[in-house]
Amino acid sequence: MTAIATEPITMARALNQALADALAEDERVLVFGEDVGKLGGVFRITDGLAARFGDARVFDTPLAEAGIVGTAIGMAMNGLRPVVEMQFDAFAYPAFEQITSHLAKLRNRTRGRIELPVVIRIPYGGGIGGVEHHSDSSEAYFVHTAGLRVVTPGTPADAYDLLRAAIDCPDPVIFFEPKRRYWAKSSDPLTTGTPVDRAVVRRPGADVTLIAYGPMVATALEAAGEADVDVEVIDLRSLAPFDDATVCDSVRRTGRAVVVHEAPGFLGYGAEVAARVTEQCFHYLHAPVARVTGFDIPYPPPMLEEHHLPNVDRILDAIERLQWDDTVEFPDA
Amino acid sequence: MTAIATEPITMARALNQALADALAEDERVLVFGEDVGKLGGVFRITDGLAARFGDARVFDTPLAEAGIVGTAIGMAMNGLRPVVEMQFDAFAYPAFEQITSHLAKLRNRTRGRIELPVVIRIPYGGGIGGVEHHSDSSEAYFVHTAGLRVVTPGTPADAYDLLRAAIDCPDPVIFFEPKRRYWAKSSDPLTTGTPVDRAVVRRPGADVTLIAYGPMVATALEAAGEADVDVEVIDLRSLAPFDDATVCDSVRRTGRAVVVHEAPGFLGYGAEVAARVTEQCFHYLHAPVARVTGFDIPYPPPMLEEHHLPNVDRILDAIERLQWDDTVEFPDA
Amino acid sequence: MSTVATPRQQFSRDLLPSDEPLQLIAPSGEAAPGAHLPPDDVLVDLYRRMVLGRRFDAQATALTKQGRLAVYPSSHGQEACEVGAVAALRPQDWLFPTYRDSMAIVARGVDPVDTLGLLRGDWHLGYDPYVHHVAPQCTPLATNTLHAVGLGHAARLKGEDTVALVMLGDGGTSEGDTHEALNFAGVWKAPVVFLVQNNGYAISVPLAKQNAAPSLAHKGIGYGVASMLIDGNDPAMVYAAVQSAVAAARAGEGPTLIEAITYRIEAHTNADDASRYRDQDEVLQWLARDPIDRLERYLIARGLLDASARDHVAVEAEAAASSLRERMNADPKLDPAELFEHVYAEPTAALRRQAATLSGELAQ
Amino acid sequence: MSTVATPRQQFSRDLLPSDEPLQLIAPSGEAAPGAHLPPDDVLVDLYRRMVLGRRFDAQATALTKQGRLAVYPSSHGQEACEVGAVAALRPQDWLFPTYRDSMAIVARGVDPVDTLGLLRGDWHLGYDPYVHHVAPQCTPLATNTLHAVGLGHAARLKGEDTVALVMLGDGGTSEGDTHEALNFAGVWKAPVVFLVQNNGYAISVPLAKQNAAPSLAHKGIGYGVASMLIDGNDPAMVYAAVQSAVAAARAGEGPTLIEAITYRIEAHTNADDASRYRDQDEVLQWLARDPIDRLERYLIARGLLDASARDHVAVEAEAAASSLRERMNADPKLDPAELFEHVYAEPTAALRRQAATLSGELAQ
Ligand SMILES: Cc1ncc(C[n+]2csc(CCOP(=O)(O)OP(=O)(O)O)c2C)c(N)n1
Ligand SMILES: Cc1ncc(C[n+]2csc(CCOP(=O)(O)OP(=O)(O)O)c2C)c(N)n1
Ligand SMILES: [Mg+2]
Ligand SMILES: [Mg+2]
């Protein structure tokens, strides 16, 4: 179903709309977690849902993340479609065993007999001046686990489309929400239909492929606008699985690639992007795929986070270092 | 201190010796976990230690992994040096929050005032016909976390050396033990002194660099012996941090590289190896760094694991595909 | 060491358990005067299924020695819990077993060969969970307690009359998930029965190093969950306790925590060496409290079982065992391609490429 | 709603708490006849530190409005717990506070500016944990309960006379770590005091949705941990309960779980809007049970406090507040290079390269 946005709306509002529409369309859908009821969630993503759909379908749980995910698994075994919220990135860690050993593996364990259409919403990333544990980019911890889908939207309209697709998906989906973009506005209409595992070219370009996702999509587009070469920006949307076709088609055309994310670089998601793009496009590449990432440090305190987060300048620097004059340089690893 | 092995000993015995020597030398060292006392651990790595050092220093805990790691953190805050055991790879997952949010970050959080010399021993990997949850290669989940050191030995002698170094290290160390190699024997003397963060060339070679760690070191050496090109085998030992110097020196000489591990390839450790080696050696590479890894699936049941695990043939195939004739090929991603 | 269950205790919804484990039939085989026993036909059936269960367990152990199973955790000595609990469930109820509970799964009606799928190792599970409402055997300890609570709560939301019974061990009660499950169940009044089989050990770790509470059942009050402490070697008591807990759950009275005191006669698994951590005397003492002997004495004394009936059950058990042996001796057919089929609803492009690589290798 | 603590209850090592929260001084300010109150000088000191604490809290809230703190979780209304508990600790004991407990940290003697380091955001922590034996304020709920147990157990292994007091909230009791910590403490008889400040809410979630037990203190018996339920707005009771728990821990009697009933007067943090989930009437009722007023009435009636002494404390509080205001208004000096310094004992080669990259950027 499709809702048309009359006026500009925020990503937070688009997510709220997606939940409301899913709840309205499919009575098997449930929304629960910490403070998602009366309060509407600390980011208000579930605002008004409990009042509209009732306490049986939208409710607060006791304060225990393994409990939230573990009971969601049991509910899905019994035919429901839970959409649960982890309040912040670092607070999904207590649920790691339930996610890794059960949510990801029960379908395979049971030869497909147990299907777990569970969505775990995780507000992630920094840039909001949060104190420690409130700004982690934790996608790498989940991307490596077979059986999980991991997705993250970069724009308000896609937040709606992607969340609807995640809720409709028969596989468990870790849905990462770029919290610093919750208040970003757009008047693009809210539509559905983009496949859950498809990357999208947000800006066509001929000289270099800039690969981003979640909070970095907006930063990438801004950098592309300022670059003095013609930058193609790809919004991955789906981190697992990876859309090889869309990305590699682009890189084979441009011959150069940069991947950007907030998480530390060391075995961050960019490592997989660089490795597989190189595997598939090696003879087209004029320079190694550049990674623009957070440093290999714990997330900084609020007053220092600006120094950690990838920004337009760092992206432009990386593009410049792509050996346009074909001299050898070694980017910092 | 140094013990000389008179006769061939197993990796299990070398680890036991390392624990015994550490306990004997430093009264701050403690060993605890599930079944590590009277039983000596399900793999007997702690055999005899409780009898020799007493229940106050080597003891069984209640059955709770977050509890084991969380209390180890508190003990280290109070000046002790806990060496704890997670019974199997997948059973470290309940401790994920304690490891990721505290063990890794307390030093940084406190500007270095709280030091946590904690070692977490994790028997990992497959090849022993274990049922589900007993054969995971979970290194990637920890390698991405700044503040942790992650190491894994490939030989009996190095198991002694590396575990002694890990226990002496002021930083928290995740010590992955290749359980399928517990019974591998060697008569190399047990010595200490190799830096905890140093990779070692196990076999010199001129044509291609084969990068392995843990259980795959033996497989890599076997493959090197059968290859019809001259293979240099590097045993990484330290997964975090990565020894760029040792590896890149080799790759710049050989111009070709293969990295092998049991874990699924998708954002497995090989992704970081391929990405950073390519960043630093791009113009020396004749072919993209090849990854020989487990498939992107949950670990198979015992009767099917042979199909999943990297073996000599797959390594030899990967070496062959390194474009010796410089035609373009795209390895499966 | 145990006390006779008064009717009040037997149907208790108290938050605190009795001081001593409740019992309906003493080890001697005598029923306590005035005890509310299950009907005779139920007791006879319990006896039969325990004999079948023990024979199945012995056969599985034998098959392991012959290399037909990767590993086997025996429930010898725990037959009263394995069988008594399952017998009290209705078809629409769900069983959430652990690796230890193969006997319970067979008692639930799953084919023994299918039951042993996980431990045989041709796949992670040999049966369809939805046919007999039996969840996969759970290895990560206590994690399935939360699945049981979720499934039970979902049933209530859907207006279904379903109760979930989850089994765990004394060691499993130490995991955080157990606490979260009891808490969610208490707050939601979920139709769940937690059956803790306290068999004295978590591999080598004795209860005293696991918990300092008067009993594990004393955890219930911390969650507002009704709790019972029972003699886990008394099949009548196990049946009666689970049955009343199931009835209470159906009536909307919420969850129950039952601690059943029993004993693991064999080592943790065939791979374990129990002589490293416990005396054989202890085992002998518990063999004297054997749950099958106990019920057999009772039934014989009450004239509910005679030699021929007993032989008949023994013959049935032998037949089942030899059928199991035969069928397990046939090598399972394996399809490596299946490794890629069930990871997602539809294999991803990468998985299809990897499957092709493997089949290419196998074709050579 | 509360009952006067008899001496027996006040020093109880029972595993079950009293039915009603124990109290030494009623909201009216009257002490129960025969109640075992702390010495007068202690009570006067508690009063003074609560007044200082409340003023500190108000100042921190004001600084947050002015943008000087990233966020501030107020403990207004919880002064009896924040101050009473800390006052019962000795220098060698350890305090494990949460984000909510800045007031307790100040009461422990940490400089208020250093205390606010985390919430100001120039670093994750502003003080040296070893100087006053105060662990970092813990954000991941209940995770520090295990650190307290480990530290306390280590002290016993080392033969040190140290007790660890860990604070947590009603919501935090639902996390698995709380259960594992209580269990380890019970089995190890660790010298640890668990103080649960039950302030009625976990952000917006009321206790009824958090737990179905008669009280949170009823969890103790499931671990063999002595438990007390007390009036958390009675500073004398909080002090007395923590003091007796500390004494028992020193005597090798093991851990104690104390649930203190109190109330969060402000929203969860400055960023929260409590009107979405609770009525102002409820807040007003609790304001009538104010912990400082209660002790003030008592002290005045007992002639232990007069107008001038009260003014003197008020002046001291003002002075402390304005000093805090001034010092917090100075921008902290920041050194981005420090981001790389403390990750490991020695920065790795990669971190040194990254530090160089950053300083290169900043040099431009
Ligand atoms: C989370 C987790 N940690 C550790 C293990 C390893 N393990 C398997 S069985 C076992 C002991 C379990 O004891 P108990 O709960 O009493 O059950 P029992 O085996 O006695 O039936 C352990 C430690 C596991 N399976 N899961
Ligand atoms: C593991 C974890 N999950 C979620 C959160 C987010 N969070 C911060 S405070 C809070 C409520 C805590 O309530 P309570 O324990 O009662 O303490 P109070 O804030 O009332 O002092 C939540 C859910 C967290 N900090 N840690
Ligand atoms: Mg047991
Ligand atoms: Mg609270």
mmCIF file of C-alpha atoms in Angstrom, chain A residues 45-280:
data_model
loop_
_atom_site.group_PDB
_atom_site.id
_atom_site.type_symbol
_atom_site.label_atom_id
_atom_site.label_comp_id
_atom_site.label_asym_id
_atom_site.label_seq_id
_atom_site.Cartn_x
_atom_site.Cartn_y
_atom_site.Cartn_z
ATOM 1 C CA ILE A 45 9.226 6.245 16.355
ATOM 2 C CA THR A 46 6.282 4.328 17.833
ATOM 3 C CA ASP A 47 4.390 7.477 18.819
ATOM 4 C CA GLY A 48 0.633 6.921 18.955
ATOM 5 C CA LEU A 49 0.748 3.276 17.940
ATOM 6 C CA ALA A 50 -0.268 1.842 21.321
ATOM 7 C CA ALA A 51 -3.234 4.213 21.519
ATOM 8 C CA ARG A 52 -4.310 3.313 17.993
ATOM 9 C CA PHE A 53 -3.686 -0.443 17.968
ATOM 10 C CA GLY A 54 -4.034 -1.298 21.643
ATOM 11 C CA ASP A 55 -1.808 -2.747 24.362
ATOM 12 C CA ALA A 56 -2.038 -6.274 23.006
ATOM 13 C CA ARG A 57 -0.249 -5.347 19.790
ATOM 14 C CA VAL A 58 1.995 -2.466 20.838
ATOM 15 C CA PHE A 59 3.425 -2.797 24.321
ATOM 16 C CA ASP A 60 6.260 -2.162 26.743
ATOM 17 C CA THR A 61 8.253 -5.152 27.911
ATOM 18 C CA PRO A 62 10.332 -5.706 31.012
ATOM 19 C CA LEU A 63 13.810 -4.272 30.637
ATOM 20 C CA ALA A 64 15.765 -7.147 29.098
ATOM 21 C CA GLU A 65 16.954 -7.314 25.505
ATOM 22 C CA ALA A 66 17.624 -11.053 25.362
ATOM 23 C CA GLY A 67 14.109 -11.398 26.713
ATOM 24 C CA ILE A 68 12.686 -9.180 24.007
ATOM 25 C CA VAL A 69 14.386 -11.029 21.166
ATOM 26 C CA GLY A 70 13.921 -14.459 22.727
ATOM 27 C CA THR A 71 10.188 -13.989 23.224
ATOM 28 C CA ALA A 72 9.914 -12.503 19.736
ATOM 29 C CA ILE A 73 11.381 -15.742 18.397
ATOM 30 C CA GLY A 74 8.770 -17.751 20.294
ATOM 31 C CA MET A 75 5.975 -15.533 19.021
ATOM 32 C CA ALA A 76 7.187 -15.892 15.448
ATOM 33 C CA MET A 77 7.290 -19.675 15.913
ATOM 34 C CA ASN A 78 3.605 -19.308 16.694
ATOM 35 C CA GLY A 79 2.716 -17.347 13.573
ATOM 36 C CA LEU A 80 3.124 -13.720 14.642
ATOM 37 C CA ARG A 81 5.384 -11.098 13.042
ATOM 38 C CA PRO A 82 7.126 -9.178 15.834
ATOM 39 C CA VAL A 83 8.842 -5.873 15.184
ATOM 40 C CA VAL A 84 10.960 -5.162 18.245
ATOM 41 C CA GLU A 85 13.011 -2.163 19.226
ATOM 42 C CA MET A 86 16.434 -2.125 20.860
ATOM 43 C CA GLN A 87 16.588 1.317 22.485
ATOM 44 C CA PHE A 88 20.148 2.082 21.338
ATOM 45 C CA ASP A 89 22.848 0.244 19.393
ATOM 46 C CA ALA A 90 24.936 -0.856 22.377
ATOM 47 C CA PHE A 91 21.843 -2.145 24.153
ATOM 48 C CA ALA A 92 21.295 -4.816 21.545
ATOM 49 C CA TYR A 93 24.438 -6.597 22.782
ATOM 50 C CA PRO A 94 22.647 -8.483 25.573
ATOM 51 C CA ALA A 95 20.542 -10.098 22.834
ATOM 52 C CA PHE A 96 23.586 -11.219 20.858
ATOM 53 C CA GLU A 97 23.251 -14.905 21.691
ATOM 54 C CA GLN A 98 19.530 -15.012 20.894
ATOM 55 C CA ILE A 99 20.166 -13.257 17.588
ATOM 56 C CA THR A 100 23.259 -15.215 16.558
ATOM 57 C CA SER A 101 22.449 -18.711 17.787
ATOM 58 C CA HIS A 102 18.680 -18.748 17.263
ATOM 59 C CA LEU A 103 17.156 -15.938 15.238
ATOM 60 C CA ALA A 104 19.721 -16.407 12.471
ATOM 61 C CA LYS A 105 19.825 -20.204 12.559
ATOM 62 C CA LEU A 106 16.408 -21.631 13.403
ATOM 63 C CA ARG A 107 15.258 -21.723 9.779
ATOM 64 C CA ASN A 108 18.351 -23.618 8.727
ATOM 65 C CA ARG A 109 18.247 -25.817 11.835
ATOM 66 C CA THR A 110 14.718 -26.928 11.035
ATOM 67 C CA ARG A 111 15.153 -27.286 7.261
ATOM 68 C CA GLY A 112 12.962 -24.267 6.700
ATOM 69 C CA ARG A 113 10.082 -25.489 8.842
ATOM 70 C CA ILE A 114 10.402 -22.732 11.404
ATOM 71 C CA GLU A 115 10.264 -19.352 9.715
ATOM 72 C CA LEU A 116 11.087 -16.272 11.777
ATOM 73 C CA PRO A 117 9.785 -13.076 10.196
ATOM 74 C CA VAL A 118 11.153 -10.918 13.003
ATOM 75 C CA VAL A 119 12.387 -7.363 12.552
ATOM 76 C CA ILE A 120 14.816 -5.913 15.097
ATOM 77 C CA ARG A 121 14.936 -2.132 14.870
ATOM 78 C CA ILE A 122 18.197 -0.635 16.111
ATOM 79 C CA PRO A 123 18.830 3.133 16.159
ATOM 80 C CA TYR A 124 22.570 3.300 15.463
ATOM 81 C CA GLY A 125 25.514 5.556 14.820
ATOM 82 C CA GLY A 126 26.673 8.855 16.232
ATOM 83 C CA GLY A 127 26.446 12.544 15.569
ATOM 84 C CA ILE A 128 23.815 13.325 18.191
ATOM 85 C CA GLY A 129 26.125 14.146 21.096
ATOM 86 C CA GLY A 130 25.174 10.996 22.951
ATOM 87 C CA VAL A 131 27.160 9.737 25.913
ATOM 88 C CA GLU A 132 29.020 6.432 25.702
ATOM 89 C CA HIS A 133 27.036 3.380 24.478
ATOM 90 C CA HIS A 134 24.555 5.580 22.604
ATOM 91 C CA SER A 135 26.454 6.037 19.340
ATOM 92 C CA ASP A 136 27.878 2.677 18.302
ATOM 93 C CA SER A 137 27.790 1.554 14.693
ATOM 94 C CA SER A 138 27.323 -2.136 15.376
ATOM 95 C CA GLU A 139 26.379 -3.442 11.917
ATOM 96 C CA ALA A 140 29.529 -5.532 11.494
ATOM 97 C CA TYR A 141 28.575 -7.736 14.452
ATOM 98 C CA PHE A 142 25.451 -8.872 12.616
ATOM 99 C CA VAL A 143 26.478 -8.772 8.964
ATOM 100 C CA HIS A 144 28.880 -11.702 9.397
ATOM 101 C CA THR A 145 26.102 -14.001 10.647
ATOM 102 C CA ALA A 146 24.518 -16.177 7.951
ATOM 103 C CA GLY A 147 20.744 -16.280 8.188
ATOM 104 C CA LEU A 148 20.288 -12.634 9.052
ATOM 105 C CA ARG A 149 19.397 -9.853 6.673
ATOM 106 C CA VAL A 150 20.852 -6.498 7.619
ATOM 107 C CA VAL A 151 19.454 -3.336 6.079
ATOM 108 C CA THR A 152 19.618 0.392 6.740
ATOM 109 C CA PRO A 153 17.864 3.311 5.058
ATOM 110 C CA GLY A 154 19.557 6.535 3.991
ATOM 111 C CA THR A 155 16.553 8.719 3.243
ATOM 112 C CA PRO A 156 13.102 9.345 4.800
ATOM 113 C CA ALA A 157 11.229 7.858 1.863
ATOM 114 C CA ASP A 158 13.439 4.796 1.835
ATOM 115 C CA ALA A 159 12.966 4.397 5.579
ATOM 116 C CA TYR A 160 9.305 3.771 4.821
ATOM 117 C CA ASP A 161 9.906 1.521 1.835
ATOM 118 C CA LEU A 162 12.657 -0.510 3.466
ATOM 119 C CA LEU A 163 10.861 -0.990 6.787
ATOM 120 C CA ARG A 164 7.717 -2.159 5.006
ATOM 121 C CA ALA A 165 9.841 -4.590 2.994
ATOM 122 C CA ALA A 166 11.627 -5.787 6.147
ATOM 123 C CA ILE A 167 8.333 -6.483 7.910
ATOM 124 C CA ASP A 168 7.040 -8.367 4.867
ATOM 125 C CA CYS A 169 10.254 -10.390 4.583
ATOM 126 C CA PRO A 170 10.070 -14.044 5.671
ATOM 127 C CA ASP A 171 13.655 -13.873 6.961
ATOM 128 C CA PRO A 172 14.771 -12.167 10.168
ATOM 129 C CA VAL A 173 15.911 -8.628 9.460
ATOM 130 C CA ILE A 174 18.181 -6.395 11.519
ATOM 131 C CA PHE A 175 16.922 -2.930 10.662
ATOM 132 C CA PHE A 176 19.494 -0.259 11.472
ATOM 133 C CA GLU A 177 18.082 3.250 11.786
ATOM 134 C CA PRO A 178 20.559 6.139 11.350
ATOM 135 C CA LYS A 179 19.449 8.055 14.432
ATOM 136 C CA ARG A 180 21.221 11.263 13.447
ATOM 137 C CA ARG A 181 19.008 11.361 10.341
ATOM 138 C CA TYR A 182 15.712 10.843 12.195
ATOM 139 C CA TRP A 183 14.956 14.526 11.779
ATOM 140 C CA ALA A 184 16.062 14.797 8.157
ATOM 141 C CA LYS A 185 13.102 15.871 6.009
ATOM 142 C CA SER A 186 12.032 15.053 2.510
ATOM 143 C CA SER A 187 8.848 15.377 0.522
ATOM 144 C CA ASP A 188 9.447 12.341 -1.639
ATOM 145 C CA PRO A 189 6.275 10.251 -1.633
ATOM 146 C CA LEU A 190 6.194 7.185 0.621
ATOM 147 C CA THR A 191 5.962 4.159 -1.634
ATOM 148 C CA THR A 192 6.781 0.485 -1.382
ATOM 149 C CA GLY A 193 8.243 -1.991 -3.814
ATOM 150 C CA THR A 194 12.011 -1.640 -3.888
ATOM 151 C CA PRO A 195 13.393 -5.140 -3.209
ATOM 152 C CA VAL A 196 14.802 -5.487 0.306
ATOM 153 C CA ASP A 197 18.176 -6.639 -1.024
ATOM 154 C CA ARG A 198 18.732 -4.029 -3.721
ATOM 155 C CA ALA A 199 21.246 -1.175 -3.692
ATOM 156 C CA VAL A 200 20.238 2.088 -5.377
ATOM 157 C CA VAL A 201 22.248 4.636 -7.329
ATOM 158 C CA ARG A 202 21.360 7.935 -5.659
ATOM 159 C CA ARG A 203 23.469 10.044 -7.960
ATOM 160 C CA PRO A 204 24.867 8.932 -11.304
ATOM 161 C CA GLY A 205 28.483 9.733 -12.108
ATOM 162 C CA ALA A 206 31.277 8.648 -14.409
ATOM 163 C CA ASP A 207 34.592 9.042 -12.565
ATOM 164 C CA VAL A 208 34.359 7.357 -9.186
ATOM 165 C CA THR A 209 31.888 5.167 -7.284
ATOM 166 C CA LEU A 210 31.159 6.386 -3.766
ATOM 167 C CA ILE A 211 29.540 3.611 -1.713
ATOM 168 C CA ALA A 212 27.614 4.607 1.413
ATOM 169 C CA TYR A 213 24.753 3.487 3.627
ATOM 170 C CA GLY A 214 22.599 4.766 6.467
ATOM 171 C CA PRO A 215 23.834 7.997 8.024
ATOM 172 C CA MET A 216 26.616 8.418 5.461
ATOM 173 C CA VAL A 217 24.353 8.578 2.404
ATOM 174 C CA ALA A 218 23.595 12.248 2.966
ATOM 175 C CA THR A 219 27.261 12.969 3.668
ATOM 176 C CA ALA A 220 28.263 11.133 0.504
ATOM 177 C CA LEU A 221 25.803 13.094 -1.625
ATOM 178 C CA GLU A 222 27.090 16.325 -0.159
ATOM 179 C CA ALA A 223 30.670 15.329 -0.923
ATOM 180 C CA ALA A 224 29.703 14.319 -4.449
ATOM 181 C CA GLY A 225 28.262 17.769 -4.954
ATOM 182 C CA GLU A 226 31.523 19.405 -3.940
ATOM 183 C CA ALA A 227 33.927 17.053 -5.740
ATOM 184 C CA ASP A 228 35.657 18.245 -8.906
ATOM 185 C CA VAL A 229 35.272 14.830 -10.475
ATOM 186 C CA ASP A 230 32.000 13.190 -11.471
ATOM 187 C CA VAL A 231 30.967 11.027 -8.500
ATOM 188 C CA GLU A 232 28.399 8.223 -8.617
ATOM 189 C CA VAL A 233 26.812 7.667 -5.206
ATOM 190 C CA ILE A 234 25.424 4.259 -4.313
ATOM 191 C CA ASP A 235 23.169 3.797 -1.284
ATOM 192 C CA LEU A 236 23.644 0.129 -0.353
ATOM 193 C CA ARG A 237 20.408 -0.181 1.697
ATOM 194 C CA SER A 238 21.094 -3.912 2.132
ATOM 195 C CA LEU A 239 24.344 -4.742 3.923
ATOM 196 C CA ALA A 240 23.582 -8.452 3.973
ATOM 197 C CA PRO A 241 23.218 -9.707 1.357
ATOM 198 C CA PHE A 242 25.427 -7.378 -0.675
ATOM 199 C CA ASP A 243 24.168 -6.253 -4.073
ATOM 200 C CA ASP A 244 27.220 -7.210 -6.145
ATOM 201 C CA ALA A 245 25.562 -6.459 -9.477
ATOM 202 C CA THR A 246 24.649 -2.826 -8.812
ATOM 203 C CA VAL A 247 27.957 -1.981 -7.155
ATOM 204 C CA CYS A 248 30.279 -3.826 -9.502
ATOM 205 C CA ASP A 249 28.545 -2.529 -12.634
ATOM 206 C CA SER A 250 29.269 0.939 -11.353
ATOM 207 C CA VAL A 251 32.877 0.290 -10.382
ATOM 208 C CA ARG A 252 33.642 -1.349 -13.713
ATOM 209 C CA ARG A 253 32.400 1.848 -15.360
ATOM 210 C CA THR A 254 34.225 4.296 -13.103
ATOM 211 C CA GLY A 255 37.359 2.277 -12.285
ATOM 212 C CA ARG A 256 37.612 3.856 -8.885
ATOM 213 C CA ALA A 257 35.738 3.321 -5.618
ATOM 214 C CA VAL A 258 35.450 4.759 -2.133
ATOM 215 C CA VAL A 259 33.396 3.193 0.659
ATOM 216 C CA VAL A 260 32.408 5.223 3.695
ATOM 217 C CA HIS A 261 30.961 4.345 7.090
ATOM 218 C CA GLU A 262 31.029 5.570 10.683
ATOM 219 C CA ALA A 263 32.111 2.280 12.255
ATOM 220 C CA PRO A 264 35.789 1.663 12.913
ATOM 221 C CA GLY A 265 37.576 0.576 9.769
ATOM 222 C CA PHE A 266 39.209 -2.574 11.117
ATOM 223 C CA LEU A 267 36.993 -5.395 9.854
ATOM 224 C CA GLY A 268 34.260 -2.820 9.483
ATOM 225 C CA TYR A 269 31.755 -3.336 6.689
ATOM 226 C CA GLY A 270 33.997 -1.465 4.261
ATOM 227 C CA ALA A 271 36.490 -4.329 4.456
ATOM 228 C CA GLU A 272 34.000 -6.675 2.808
ATOM 229 C CA VAL A 273 33.040 -4.050 0.241
ATOM 230 C CA ALA A 274 36.685 -3.392 -0.648
ATOM 231 C CA ALA A 275 37.549 -7.097 -0.742
ATOM 232 C CA ARG A 276 34.668 -8.248 -2.934
ATOM 233 C CA VAL A 277 34.701 -5.268 -5.239
ATOM 234 C CA THR A 278 38.419 -5.863 -5.759
ATOM 235 C CA GLU A 279 37.815 -9.573 -6.355
ATOM 236 C CA GLN A 280 35.252 -8.808 -9.016
#
